[in-house]
mmCIF file of C-alpha atoms and ligand atoms in Angstrom:
data_model
loop_
_atom_site.group_PDB
_atom_site.id
_atom_site.type_symbol
_atom_site.label_atom_id
_atom_site.label_comp_id
_atom_site.label_asym_id
_atom_site.label_seq_id
_atom_site.Cartn_x
_atom_site.Cartn_y
_atom_site.Cartn_z
ATOM 1 C CA MET A 1 -11.433 16.538 11.700
ATOM 2 C CA THR A 2 -10.323 14.741 8.243
ATOM 3 C CA LYS A 3 -11.681 16.699 5.257
ATOM 4 C CA GLN A 4 -13.854 15.147 2.661
ATOM 5 C CA TRP A 5 -12.894 14.833 -0.795
ATOM 6 C CA ASN A 6 -14.522 17.811 -2.956
ATOM 7 C CA GLY A 7 -11.911 20.045 -4.280
ATOM 8 C CA SER A 8 -8.249 20.619 -4.793
ATOM 9 C CA ASP A 9 -7.130 21.371 -1.257
ATOM 10 C CA PHE A 10 -7.517 17.695 -0.449
ATOM 11 C CA ARG A 11 -4.225 15.976 0.319
ATOM 12 C CA LEU A 12 -3.869 12.107 -0.684
ATOM 13 C CA GLY A 13 -0.540 10.718 0.473
ATOM 14 C CA MET A 14 0.936 7.458 -1.293
ATOM 15 C CA LEU A 15 3.484 5.184 0.169
ATOM 16 C CA GLY A 16 5.458 4.126 -2.808
ATOM 17 C CA GLY A 17 6.150 5.848 -6.161
ATOM 18 C CA GLY A 18 6.878 2.969 -8.527
ATOM 19 C CA GLN A 19 4.662 2.513 -11.667
ATOM 20 C CA LEU A 20 1.445 1.496 -9.864
ATOM 21 C CA GLY A 21 1.510 4.839 -8.124
ATOM 22 C CA ARG A 22 2.402 6.550 -11.458
ATOM 23 C CA MET A 23 -0.664 5.220 -13.274
ATOM 24 C CA PHE A 24 -2.737 5.847 -10.170
ATOM 25 C CA ILE A 25 -1.583 9.773 -10.450
ATOM 26 C CA GLN A 26 -2.474 9.685 -14.242
ATOM 27 C CA GLU A 27 -5.987 8.833 -13.273
ATOM 28 C CA ALA A 28 -6.239 10.859 -10.100
ATOM 29 C CA LEU A 29 -5.157 14.176 -12.139
ATOM 30 C CA ASN A 30 -8.484 13.747 -14.219
ATOM 31 C CA TYR A 31 -10.429 14.523 -10.883
ATOM 32 C CA ASP A 32 -7.997 17.086 -9.588
ATOM 33 C CA VAL A 33 -7.036 14.868 -6.535
ATOM 34 C CA HIS A 34 -3.669 15.635 -5.673
ATOM 35 C CA VAL A 35 -1.475 12.831 -4.795
ATOM 36 C CA HIS A 36 1.595 13.404 -2.682
ATOM 37 C CA CYS A 37 4.354 10.409 -2.770
ATOM 38 C CA MET A 38 6.993 8.803 -0.827
ATOM 39 C CA ASP A 39 9.571 6.459 -2.046
ATOM 40 C CA PRO A 40 13.130 5.439 -1.146
ATOM 41 C CA ASP A 41 14.353 6.073 -4.561
ATOM 42 C CA LYS A 42 14.845 9.614 -5.601
ATOM 43 C CA ASP A 43 14.418 8.280 -9.327
ATOM 44 C CA ALA A 44 11.258 6.652 -8.870
ATOM 45 C CA PRO A 45 8.452 6.783 -11.551
ATOM 46 C CA CYS A 46 6.519 9.199 -9.542
ATOM 47 C CA ARG A 47 9.163 11.618 -9.217
ATOM 48 C CA ASN A 48 8.162 14.138 -11.697
ATOM 49 C CA ILE A 49 4.247 13.835 -11.570
ATOM 50 C CA ALA A 50 3.476 13.743 -7.923
ATOM 51 C CA SER A 51 2.024 17.053 -6.429
ATOM 52 C CA SER A 52 5.067 16.466 -3.855
ATOM 53 C CA PHE A 53 7.878 13.829 -3.824
ATOM 54 C CA THR A 54 9.455 12.824 -0.501
ATOM 55 C CA VAL A 55 12.566 10.689 -0.376
ATOM 56 C CA GLY A 56 11.968 8.323 2.542
ATOM 57 C CA SER A 57 12.023 4.807 3.754
ATOM 58 C CA LEU A 58 8.456 3.042 3.664
ATOM 59 C CA THR A 59 9.496 0.759 6.371
ATOM 60 C CA ASP A 60 10.690 3.403 8.928
ATOM 61 C CA TYR A 61 8.302 4.433 11.259
ATOM 62 C CA ASP A 62 9.421 8.023 12.050
ATOM 63 C CA GLN A 63 9.529 8.739 8.227
ATOM 64 C CA VAL A 64 6.120 7.185 7.677
ATOM 65 C CA MET A 65 4.659 9.432 10.507
ATOM 66 C CA ALA A 66 6.319 12.584 9.254
ATOM 67 C CA PHE A 67 4.995 11.740 5.785
ATOM 68 C CA GLY A 68 1.397 10.838 6.763
ATOM 69 C CA LYS A 69 0.394 13.457 9.391
ATOM 70 C CA ASP A 70 -0.799 16.055 7.412
ATOM 71 C CA LYS A 71 -2.748 13.993 4.825
ATOM 72 C CA ASP A 72 -6.327 13.626 4.516
ATOM 73 C CA ILE A 73 -6.178 9.956 3.199
ATOM 74 C CA LEU A 74 -3.148 7.765 3.072
ATOM 75 C CA THR A 75 -2.957 4.840 0.648
ATOM 76 C CA VAL A 76 -0.185 2.363 -0.691
ATOM 77 C CA GLU A 77 0.926 1.036 -3.937
ATOM 78 C CA ILE A 78 3.138 -1.625 -2.127
ATOM 79 C CA GLU A 79 2.449 -3.846 0.984
ATOM 80 C CA ASN A 80 6.037 -3.573 2.561
ATOM 81 C CA VAL A 81 5.176 -0.501 4.554
ATOM 82 C CA ASN A 82 5.563 0.104 8.359
ATOM 83 C CA VAL A 83 2.260 -1.022 9.643
ATOM 84 C CA LYS A 84 2.628 0.280 13.181
ATOM 85 C CA ALA A 85 2.960 3.833 11.860
ATOM 86 C CA LEU A 86 -0.221 3.297 9.959
ATOM 87 C CA TYR A 87 -2.320 2.233 13.175
ATOM 88 C CA ASP A 88 -0.760 5.195 15.032
ATOM 89 C CA LEU A 89 -1.700 7.634 11.868
ATOM 90 C CA GLU A 90 -5.263 6.115 12.012
ATOM 91 C CA GLN A 91 -5.761 6.862 15.730
ATOM 92 C CA GLN A 92 -4.732 10.529 14.876
ATOM 93 C CA GLY A 93 -7.594 10.843 12.137
ATOM 94 C CA VAL A 94 -5.928 10.132 8.992
ATOM 95 C CA HIS A 95 -8.062 7.639 6.946
ATOM 96 C CA VAL A 96 -5.628 4.754 5.790
ATOM 97 C CA PHE A 97 -6.900 2.680 3.012
ATOM 98 C CA PRO A 98 -6.314 -0.140 2.683
ATOM 99 C CA GLN A 99 -6.461 -0.451 6.547
ATOM 100 C CA PRO A 100 -3.320 -1.384 8.512
ATOM 101 C CA SER A 101 -5.107 -4.535 9.668
ATOM 102 C CA VAL A 102 -5.427 -5.762 5.907
ATOM 103 C CA LEU A 103 -1.624 -4.865 5.410
ATOM 104 C CA GLU A 104 -0.649 -6.737 8.531
ATOM 105 C CA ILE A 105 -2.250 -9.728 7.068
ATOM 106 C CA VAL A 106 -1.007 -9.378 3.490
ATOM 107 C CA GLN A 107 2.475 -8.903 4.522
ATOM 108 C CA ASP A 108 2.758 -12.362 6.312
ATOM 109 C CA LYS A 109 1.622 -15.197 4.035
ATOM 110 C CA GLY A 110 1.244 -17.104 7.341
ATOM 111 C CA LEU A 111 -1.512 -14.797 8.716
ATOM 112 C CA GLN A 112 -2.916 -14.813 5.003
ATOM 113 C CA LYS A 113 -3.455 -18.421 5.018
ATOM 114 C CA GLN A 114 -4.648 -18.513 8.478
ATOM 115 C CA PHE A 115 -7.349 -15.943 7.552
ATOM 116 C CA TYR A 116 -8.516 -18.171 4.801
ATOM 117 C CA ALA A 117 -8.724 -21.055 6.782
ATOM 118 C CA ASP A 118 -10.487 -19.257 9.299
ATOM 119 C CA GLY A 119 -13.087 -17.662 6.896
ATOM 120 C CA GLY A 120 -13.545 -20.984 5.121
ATOM 121 C CA ILE A 121 -12.098 -19.489 2.099
ATOM 122 C CA PRO A 122 -10.926 -22.376 -0.178
ATOM 123 C CA THR A 123 -6.995 -22.411 -0.409
ATOM 124 C CA ALA A 124 -4.172 -25.109 -0.887
ATOM 125 C CA PRO A 125 -3.831 -26.972 2.731
ATOM 126 C CA PHE A 126 -0.720 -25.770 4.661
ATOM 127 C CA ARG A 127 0.913 -25.837 7.615
ATOM 128 C CA LEU A 128 3.402 -23.133 9.213
ATOM 129 C CA VAL A 129 7.189 -23.850 10.273
ATOM 130 C CA GLU A 130 9.531 -21.745 12.161
ATOM 131 C CA SER A 131 12.258 -22.403 9.367
ATOM 132 C CA GLY A 132 12.183 -24.236 6.013
ATOM 133 C CA LYS A 133 15.509 -25.819 7.160
ATOM 134 C CA GLN A 134 13.442 -27.733 9.931
ATOM 135 C CA LEU A 135 12.079 -29.926 7.137
ATOM 136 C CA LEU A 136 15.221 -31.720 6.594
ATOM 137 C CA ASP A 137 14.828 -33.505 9.790
ATOM 138 C CA GLU A 138 11.628 -34.531 8.830
ATOM 139 C CA SER A 139 10.332 -37.017 6.074
ATOM 140 C CA PRO A 140 7.958 -34.611 3.880
ATOM 141 C CA THR A 141 6.141 -35.954 1.109
ATOM 142 C CA PHE A 142 7.271 -34.433 -2.102
ATOM 143 C CA PRO A 143 6.789 -32.062 -3.936
ATOM 144 C CA PHE A 144 5.503 -29.358 -1.965
ATOM 145 C CA VAL A 145 5.706 -25.636 -2.224
ATOM 146 C CA LEU A 146 7.752 -23.537 0.578
ATOM 147 C CA LYS A 147 7.040 -19.949 1.072
ATOM 148 C CA LEU A 148 8.862 -17.431 3.032
ATOM 149 C CA ARG A 149 6.136 -15.962 5.345
ATOM 150 C CA LYS A 150 7.649 -12.388 5.121
ATOM 151 C CA GLY A 151 9.663 -10.511 2.367
ATOM 152 C CA GLY A 152 8.886 -12.362 -1.077
ATOM 153 C CA TYR A 153 7.564 -10.929 -4.312
ATOM 154 C CA ASP A 154 7.055 -11.496 -7.876
ATOM 155 C CA GLY A 155 8.077 -15.378 -6.932
ATOM 156 C CA LYS A 156 11.071 -14.601 -5.071
ATOM 157 C CA GLY A 157 10.520 -16.354 -1.598
ATOM 158 C CA VAL A 158 8.601 -19.374 -3.348
ATOM 159 C CA MET A 159 10.306 -22.645 -3.936
ATOM 160 C CA ILE A 160 8.970 -25.772 -5.364
ATOM 161 C CA ILE A 161 10.485 -28.622 -3.337
ATOM 162 C CA ARG A 162 10.745 -31.785 -5.381
ATOM 163 C CA SER A 163 13.466 -33.652 -3.292
ATOM 164 C CA LYS A 164 15.720 -33.925 -0.399
ATOM 165 C CA ASP A 165 18.288 -32.221 -2.187
ATOM 166 C CA ASP A 166 15.918 -29.180 -2.873
ATOM 167 C CA LEU A 167 15.586 -28.965 0.945
ATOM 168 C CA GLU A 168 19.420 -28.172 1.411
ATOM 169 C CA THR A 169 18.830 -24.733 0.086
ATOM 170 C CA ALA A 170 15.246 -24.214 1.786
ATOM 171 C CA PHE A 171 14.664 -20.892 3.188
ATOM 172 C CA ASP A 172 16.053 -20.466 6.786
ATOM 173 C CA GLY A 173 13.183 -18.326 8.232
ATOM 174 C CA PRO A 174 9.435 -18.842 9.157
ATOM 175 C CA CYS A 175 7.911 -20.508 6.321
ATOM 176 C CA VAL A 176 4.530 -21.913 4.791
ATOM 177 C CA VAL A 177 4.421 -25.202 3.822
ATOM 178 C CA GLU A 178 1.970 -25.539 1.091
ATOM 179 C CA GLU A 179 0.651 -28.591 -0.782
ATOM 180 C CA MET A 180 1.504 -28.322 -4.366
ATOM 181 C CA VAL A 181 -1.579 -27.546 -6.506
ATOM 182 C CA PRO A 182 -1.762 -29.168 -10.118
ATOM 183 C CA PHE A 183 -3.696 -26.229 -11.271
ATOM 184 C CA THR A 184 -4.948 -25.951 -14.937
ATOM 185 C CA LYS A 185 -5.150 -22.255 -15.017
ATOM 186 C CA GLU A 186 -3.996 -19.167 -12.762
ATOM 187 C CA LEU A 187 -6.735 -16.686 -12.823
ATOM 188 C CA SER A 188 -7.120 -13.146 -11.069
ATOM 189 C CA VAL A 189 -9.915 -11.205 -10.216
ATOM 190 C CA ILE A 190 -9.716 -7.561 -9.086
ATOM 191 C CA VAL A 191 -12.535 -6.413 -6.805
ATOM 192 C CA ALA A 192 -13.149 -2.735 -5.137
ATOM 193 C CA ARG A 193 -15.129 -2.025 -2.071
ATOM 194 C CA ASN A 194 -15.715 1.697 -0.723
ATOM 195 C CA SER A 195 -16.505 2.762 2.720
ATOM 196 C CA ASN A 196 -20.235 2.423 2.272
ATOM 197 C CA GLY A 197 -19.569 -1.587 1.752
ATOM 198 C CA GLU A 198 -20.308 -1.465 -2.118
ATOM 199 C CA THR A 199 -18.177 -3.531 -4.200
ATOM 200 C CA ALA A 200 -17.624 -3.846 -7.880
ATOM 201 C CA VAL A 201 -15.597 -6.554 -9.701
ATOM 202 C CA TYR A 202 -13.733 -6.837 -12.872
ATOM 203 C CA PRO A 203 -14.079 -9.925 -15.484
ATOM 204 C CA THR A 204 -11.368 -12.471 -14.836
ATOM 205 C CA VAL A 205 -8.146 -12.189 -16.015
ATOM 206 C CA GLU A 206 -6.107 -15.460 -17.268
ATOM 207 C CA CYS A 207 -2.315 -15.963 -17.407
ATOM 208 C CA GLU A 208 -1.009 -17.397 -20.694
ATOM 209 C CA PHE A 209 2.065 -19.527 -20.135
ATOM 210 C CA SER A 210 4.718 -19.832 -22.914
ATOM 211 C CA PRO A 211 4.568 -23.493 -23.893
ATOM 212 C CA THR A 212 8.283 -23.936 -24.210
ATOM 213 C CA ALA A 213 9.590 -21.901 -21.171
ATOM 214 C CA ASN A 214 6.818 -22.413 -18.832
ATOM 215 C CA LEU A 215 6.689 -18.840 -18.100
ATOM 216 C CA VAL A 216 3.891 -16.237 -17.861
ATOM 217 C CA GLU A 217 3.929 -14.856 -21.292
ATOM 218 C CA PHE A 218 1.027 -12.567 -20.985
ATOM 219 C CA LEU A 219 -2.231 -11.897 -19.200
ATOM 220 C CA PHE A 220 -5.504 -11.894 -20.914
ATOM 221 C CA SER A 221 -9.374 -10.978 -20.302
ATOM 222 C CA PRO A 222 -11.942 -12.491 -20.608
ATOM 223 C CA ALA A 223 -10.485 -15.495 -19.085
ATOM 224 C CA ASP A 224 -11.271 -18.688 -21.114
ATOM 225 C CA VAL A 225 -13.682 -20.091 -18.343
ATOM 226 C CA SER A 226 -17.221 -21.253 -18.252
ATOM 227 C CA THR A 227 -19.997 -18.855 -17.107
ATOM 228 C CA GLU A 228 -20.076 -20.817 -13.706
ATOM 229 C CA ILE A 229 -16.388 -20.668 -12.994
ATOM 230 C CA GLU A 230 -16.604 -16.585 -13.857
ATOM 231 C CA LYS A 231 -19.457 -16.335 -11.391
ATOM 232 C CA ALA A 232 -17.841 -18.399 -8.773
ATOM 233 C CA ALA A 233 -14.443 -16.477 -9.047
ATOM 234 C CA THR A 234 -16.517 -12.999 -8.820
ATOM 235 C CA HIS A 235 -18.326 -14.495 -5.708
ATOM 236 C CA LEU A 236 -15.086 -15.697 -4.072
ATOM 237 C CA ALA A 237 -13.334 -12.156 -4.698
ATOM 238 C CA ILE A 238 -16.399 -10.376 -2.953
ATOM 239 C CA ASP A 239 -16.317 -12.850 -0.084
ATOM 240 C CA VAL A 240 -12.825 -12.194 0.446
ATOM 241 C CA ILE A 241 -12.964 -8.393 0.546
ATOM 242 C CA ASP A 242 -16.091 -8.332 2.668
ATOM 243 C CA ARG A 243 -14.362 -10.779 5.062
ATOM 244 C CA LEU A 244 -11.594 -8.326 5.388
ATOM 245 C CA GLY A 245 -13.882 -5.279 5.839
ATOM 246 C CA MET A 246 -11.336 -3.733 3.144
ATOM 247 C CA VAL A 247 -11.933 -0.415 1.819
ATOM 248 C CA GLY A 248 -9.523 0.022 -1.581
ATOM 249 C CA LEU A 249 -8.929 -2.094 -4.341
ATOM 250 C CA LEU A 250 -8.126 -5.981 -4.083
ATOM 251 C CA ALA A 251 -6.658 -8.419 -6.530
ATOM 252 C CA VAL A 252 -7.321 -12.089 -5.429
ATOM 253 C CA GLU A 253 -5.141 -14.571 -7.384
ATOM 254 C CA LEU A 254 -6.524 -18.120 -7.907
ATOM 255 C CA PHE A 255 -5.764 -21.463 -9.141
ATOM 256 C CA LEU A 256 -8.291 -23.430 -11.206
ATOM 257 C CA THR A 257 -8.016 -27.411 -10.831
ATOM 258 C CA ALA A 258 -9.185 -29.696 -13.461
ATOM 259 C CA SER A 259 -12.102 -30.611 -11.411
ATOM 260 C CA GLY A 260 -13.448 -26.842 -11.637
ATOM 261 C CA GLU A 261 -12.249 -25.991 -8.105
ATOM 262 C CA LEU A 262 -11.200 -22.558 -7.276
ATOM 263 C CA LEU A 263 -8.269 -22.172 -4.721
ATOM 264 C CA VAL A 264 -7.170 -18.763 -3.424
ATOM 265 C CA ASN A 265 -3.238 -18.321 -3.864
ATOM 266 C CA GLU A 266 -2.762 -14.816 -2.432
ATOM 267 C CA ILE A 267 -3.952 -11.382 -2.538
ATOM 268 C CA ALA A 268 -2.659 -7.788 -3.207
ATOM 269 C CA PRO A 269 -4.636 -4.892 -1.583
ATOM 270 C CA ARG A 270 -3.693 -2.450 -4.437
ATOM 271 C CA PRO A 271 -3.794 -2.039 -8.254
ATOM 272 C CA HIS A 272 -2.077 -5.106 -9.637
ATOM 273 C CA ASN A 273 -0.384 -6.200 -12.723
ATOM 274 C CA SER A 274 -3.257 -8.345 -13.769
ATOM 275 C CA GLY A 275 -5.351 -5.148 -14.007
ATOM 276 C CA HIS A 276 -3.262 -2.935 -16.294
ATOM 277 C CA HIS A 277 -5.498 -3.799 -19.374
ATOM 278 C CA THR A 278 -8.348 -1.950 -17.487
ATOM 279 C CA ILE A 279 -6.796 1.251 -18.713
ATOM 280 C CA GLU A 280 -7.720 0.659 -22.394
ATOM 281 C CA CYS A 281 -10.216 -2.238 -22.102
ATOM 282 C CA ALA A 282 -12.769 -1.435 -19.012
ATOM 283 C CA ILE A 283 -14.996 1.544 -18.610
ATOM 284 C CA THR A 284 -13.305 2.496 -15.444
ATOM 285 C CA SER A 285 -9.388 1.620 -15.010
ATOM 286 C CA GLN A 286 -8.264 -0.252 -12.044
ATOM 287 C CA PHE A 287 -6.694 2.912 -11.066
ATOM 288 C CA GLU A 288 -9.490 5.072 -11.333
ATOM 289 C CA GLN A 289 -11.464 2.773 -9.148
ATOM 290 C CA HIS A 290 -8.706 2.404 -6.635
ATOM 291 C CA MET A 291 -9.225 6.100 -6.291
ATOM 292 C CA ARG A 292 -13.124 6.018 -6.124
ATOM 293 C CA SER A 293 -12.998 3.407 -3.315
ATOM 294 C CA ILE A 294 -10.614 5.164 -0.910
ATOM 295 C CA LEU A 295 -12.464 8.380 -1.492
ATOM 296 C CA ASN A 296 -15.708 6.566 -0.966
ATOM 297 C CA ALA A 297 -17.022 8.010 -4.117
ATOM 298 C CA PRO A 298 -19.419 5.639 -6.188
ATOM 299 C CA LEU A 299 -17.637 2.732 -7.983
ATOM 300 C CA GLY A 300 -17.131 2.847 -11.627
ATOM 301 C CA ARG A 301 -18.768 0.266 -14.152
ATOM 302 C CA THR A 302 -16.077 -2.501 -14.483
ATOM 303 C CA GLU A 303 -17.294 -3.885 -17.950
ATOM 304 C CA LEU A 304 -14.775 -4.639 -20.660
ATOM 305 C CA ILE A 305 -15.217 -2.176 -23.652
ATOM 306 C CA SER A 306 -13.047 -4.779 -25.583
ATOM 307 C CA PRO A 307 -11.131 -8.022 -25.074
ATOM 308 C CA GLY A 308 -7.387 -7.246 -24.008
ATOM 309 C CA VAL A 309 -3.690 -8.941 -23.819
ATOM 310 C CA MET A 310 -1.284 -7.282 -21.231
ATOM 311 C CA ILE A 311 2.389 -7.931 -21.719
ATOM 312 C CA ASN A 312 4.833 -6.886 -19.243
ATOM 313 C CA LEU A 313 8.006 -5.184 -20.778
ATOM 314 C CA LEU A 314 10.722 -6.562 -19.033
ATOM 315 C CA GLY A 315 14.559 -5.585 -19.194
ATOM 316 C CA GLU A 316 16.354 -7.756 -21.729
ATOM 317 C CA PRO A 317 18.589 -10.293 -20.136
ATOM 318 C CA GLY A 318 22.376 -9.330 -20.724
ATOM 319 C CA HIS A 319 21.467 -5.575 -20.792
ATOM 320 C CA GLU A 320 22.145 -3.431 -17.706
ATOM 321 C CA GLY A 321 22.419 0.423 -18.022
ATOM 322 C CA PRO A 322 20.411 3.508 -19.288
ATOM 323 C CA ALA A 323 17.381 2.242 -21.137
ATOM 324 C CA SER A 324 16.600 2.485 -24.642
ATOM 325 C CA TYR A 325 13.639 0.782 -26.676
ATOM 326 C CA GLU A 326 14.094 -1.549 -29.662
ATOM 327 C CA GLY A 327 11.265 -2.061 -31.831
ATOM 328 C CA LEU A 328 8.863 1.047 -30.524
ATOM 329 C CA HIS A 329 7.879 2.630 -33.792
ATOM 330 C CA GLU A 330 7.104 -0.830 -35.212
ATOM 331 C CA VAL A 331 4.780 -1.849 -32.443
ATOM 332 C CA MET A 332 3.219 1.701 -32.505
ATOM 333 C CA GLN A 333 2.086 1.103 -35.795
ATOM 334 C CA LEU A 334 0.058 -1.966 -35.078
ATOM 335 C CA LYS A 335 -3.825 -1.802 -34.508
ATOM 336 C CA GLY A 336 -4.783 -1.562 -31.208
ATOM 337 C CA VAL A 337 -1.465 -1.375 -29.355
ATOM 338 C CA LYS A 338 -0.756 0.814 -26.498
ATOM 339 C CA VAL A 339 2.604 1.230 -24.907
ATOM 340 C CA HIS A 340 3.162 2.099 -21.160
ATOM 341 C CA LEU A 341 6.846 3.213 -20.234
ATOM 342 C CA TYR A 342 7.274 3.598 -16.426
ATOM 343 C CA GLY A 343 9.830 6.479 -16.715
ATOM 344 C CA LYS A 344 12.618 4.233 -15.169
ATOM 345 C CA GLN A 345 16.026 5.476 -16.722
ATOM 346 C CA TYR A 346 18.020 2.535 -15.891
ATOM 347 C CA THR A 347 17.056 -1.169 -17.157
ATOM 348 C CA LYS A 348 18.396 -4.423 -15.630
ATOM 349 C CA PRO A 349 17.623 -7.947 -16.765
ATOM 350 C CA PHE A 350 13.831 -8.789 -15.938
ATOM 351 C CA ARG A 351 13.187 -5.188 -14.423
ATOM 352 C CA LYS A 352 9.594 -4.125 -14.971
ATOM 353 C CA MET A 353 10.168 -1.197 -17.317
ATOM 354 C CA GLY A 354 6.600 -0.798 -19.001
ATOM 355 C CA HIS A 355 3.848 -2.772 -20.422
ATOM 356 C CA VAL A 356 1.843 -2.980 -23.689
ATOM 357 C CA THR A 357 -1.849 -3.548 -23.889
ATOM 358 C CA ILE A 358 -3.453 -4.965 -26.991
ATOM 359 C CA PHE A 359 -7.016 -4.757 -27.468
ATOM 360 C CA GLY A 360 -9.574 -5.481 -30.312
ATOM 361 C CA ASP A 361 -12.685 -7.357 -31.145
ATOM 362 C CA ILE A 362 -11.466 -10.889 -31.395
ATOM 363 C CA LEU A 363 -9.325 -12.089 -28.550
ATOM 364 C CA GLU A 364 -7.662 -14.598 -30.632
ATOM 365 C CA THR A 365 -6.473 -11.811 -33.217
ATOM 366 C CA VAL A 366 -5.464 -9.714 -30.321
ATOM 367 C CA LYS A 367 -3.177 -12.638 -28.960
ATOM 368 C CA ILE A 368 -1.468 -13.004 -32.296
ATOM 369 C CA THR A 369 -0.574 -9.332 -32.232
ATOM 370 C CA GLY A 370 0.658 -9.668 -28.800
ATOM 371 C CA ARG A 371 2.955 -12.518 -29.588
ATOM 372 C CA ASN A 372 4.239 -10.091 -32.373
ATOM 373 C CA VAL A 373 4.883 -7.488 -29.866
ATOM 374 C CA ILE A 374 6.795 -9.927 -27.555
ATOM 375 C CA LYS A 375 9.131 -10.768 -30.531
ATOM 376 C CA THR A 376 9.601 -6.961 -31.529
ATOM 377 C CA LEU A 377 9.850 -4.695 -28.417
ATOM 378 C CA LYS A 378 13.035 -5.023 -26.354
ATOM 379 C CA VAL A 379 14.322 -3.138 -23.594
ATOM 380 C CA ILE A 380 18.108 -2.992 -24.032
ATOM 381 C CA SER A 381 20.845 -0.669 -23.060
HETATM 382 P P1 ADP B 1 4.463 -14.193 -4.960
HETATM 383 O O1 ADP B 1 4.012 -13.810 -3.916
HETATM 384 O O2 ADP B 1 6.029 -13.901 -5.013
HETATM 385 O O3 ADP B 1 4.001 -13.665 -6.241
HETATM 386 P P2 ADP B 1 3.000 -16.685 -5.173
HETATM 387 O O4 ADP B 1 2.583 -17.154 -3.686
HETATM 388 O O5 ADP B 1 2.142 -16.060 -6.269
HETATM 389 O O6 ADP B 1 4.377 -15.716 -4.786
HETATM 390 O O7 ADP B 1 3.615 -18.015 -6.011
HETATM 391 C C1 ADP B 1 4.271 -17.544 -7.267
HETATM 392 C C2 ADP B 1 3.899 -18.734 -8.245
HETATM 393 O O8 ADP B 1 4.522 -20.018 -7.746
HETATM 394 C C3 ADP B 1 2.554 -18.699 -8.580
HETATM 395 O O9 ADP B 1 2.063 -17.759 -9.525
HETATM 396 C C4 ADP B 1 2.453 -20.163 -9.094
HETATM 397 O O10 ADP B 1 2.627 -20.283 -10.457
HETATM 398 C C5 ADP B 1 3.397 -20.958 -8.115
HETATM 399 N N1 ADP B 1 2.740 -21.327 -6.933
HETATM 400 C C6 ADP B 1 2.829 -20.828 -5.705
HETATM 401 N N2 ADP B 1 1.818 -21.745 -4.844
HETATM 402 C C7 ADP B 1 1.732 -22.821 -5.438
HETATM 403 C C8 ADP B 1 1.119 -23.949 -5.228
HETATM 404 N N3 ADP B 1 0.674 -24.422 -3.922
HETATM 405 N N4 ADP B 1 1.068 -25.157 -6.018
HETATM 406 C C9 ADP B 1 1.565 -25.061 -7.157
HETATM 407 N N5 ADP B 1 1.903 -23.627 -7.625
HETATM 408 C C10 ADP B 1 2.199 -22.860 -6.989
#
C-alpha cells in the first residue's frame, strides 16, 4: 500500500536532476518533502541538494525500475524517460504523476497532434509522414513546418521548410507536417490538476521577441492580451489537462493569430521555463504547485503578486569551459532583480546556466530593467 504524504518518511522520486528538479527541491524542502533524484550526469544541478542522488539512464528500463520501486510517488522533470518502466511501476503500486499515458502522448508529437484533433482542441492543421525525406517526391505547398515526432527539444527537431532546397536537409524519420501559423504572439499557460480533479491556472505568459534577431528575448506576465483572450487561454488549458486526466503541472504553449484564434502548439507535463517568474511573482510558485498537485494536496493560489519578466541566462557564444559570471554584482544592485544560477560548472554556447526574474509594479519599467540585465550579465569561461 502506497503511503500518503504526511511526514518526512515519505519518498518522492524524481526522474531527472536538472534545473527544474533543483528548483522543485528548493520548494519541496519547505514542506519537508524528501526528493530522491536520478540523472545520467553525475554533476547534474540536483546532485548536492537531493535527499539521495542516483546516477542512471532515464531511458533504461531496468535502471528506472530499480530507482522507482521503493518510492511512494514518482515524478519527472523531463519527458524523455522509459514509459514502459513507469507503466510497470504503476502496476506495482507506485503513484506515477504525470501518468505514463500522458508521457507517452507527449513524447511523440504525432500522438500529441492526434490527441488535439480527437478532442476538438484547436491546433494547426497537420498530417503524419514516415519520413521528412518522402516530401521530396511530392509537391508540397511552401512554406510549412516539419517536426520530428520523437526526440526534439528546444526547437531542435523543428524546421521551417520554405522551398524544395530546404527539403534536401529534411529529417529522415517519422515527422509531423504542419501548416505554418502566421501567429502574432506566442503565449504559454500553466495549469495544475490534483487527483481530486481540482485545477488552478496561472495568468498567461507572453514571449517577447528581439526585433533584430527574431529570437525570444524574454518572457513576461501578465501577457498583453484582452480579457477575452486571457479567459479563452485559461479555458483551453483546463480543457487540455481535463481531457488528459492528468495529475501534475502542465504548460500549454499557444499561438495567437491576428483574428484572435488560439491554437495549441505543444504541451509539457512538468514545471516549465515559462513559469520561472512564479517563484517571485506569484503567490504559489509553479514548483510548489507541482508538488501540491502530485501529493493531492490543496492547490495554491495562482494570482500574480507583481508583474514580472524572466530572462534565460545562456552560455555566451564563443565561450566553453568552467563558468564565470560577468556583471553579476551590477545586476544584483538593480531593484527587483533576482538571479538564479543552476549550479552547472561548465558553460557552453547557449547552455541554460540560470535565469533572472525582474519584478516591479509597472511592467514597462520592469522590461527596461530586463533589457539592461541582458546587456550586463554574461556567462563566460
Ligand atoms: P520544441 O518542442 O523543440 O520546443 P516547438 O514545436 O515548440 O518545438 O517549435 C519551436 C518553435 O518553432 C515555436 O516556438 C515557434 O516559434 C515555431 N513553430 C512551431 N510550429 C510552428 C507553426 N506551425 N507555425 C509557425 N511557427 C511554428
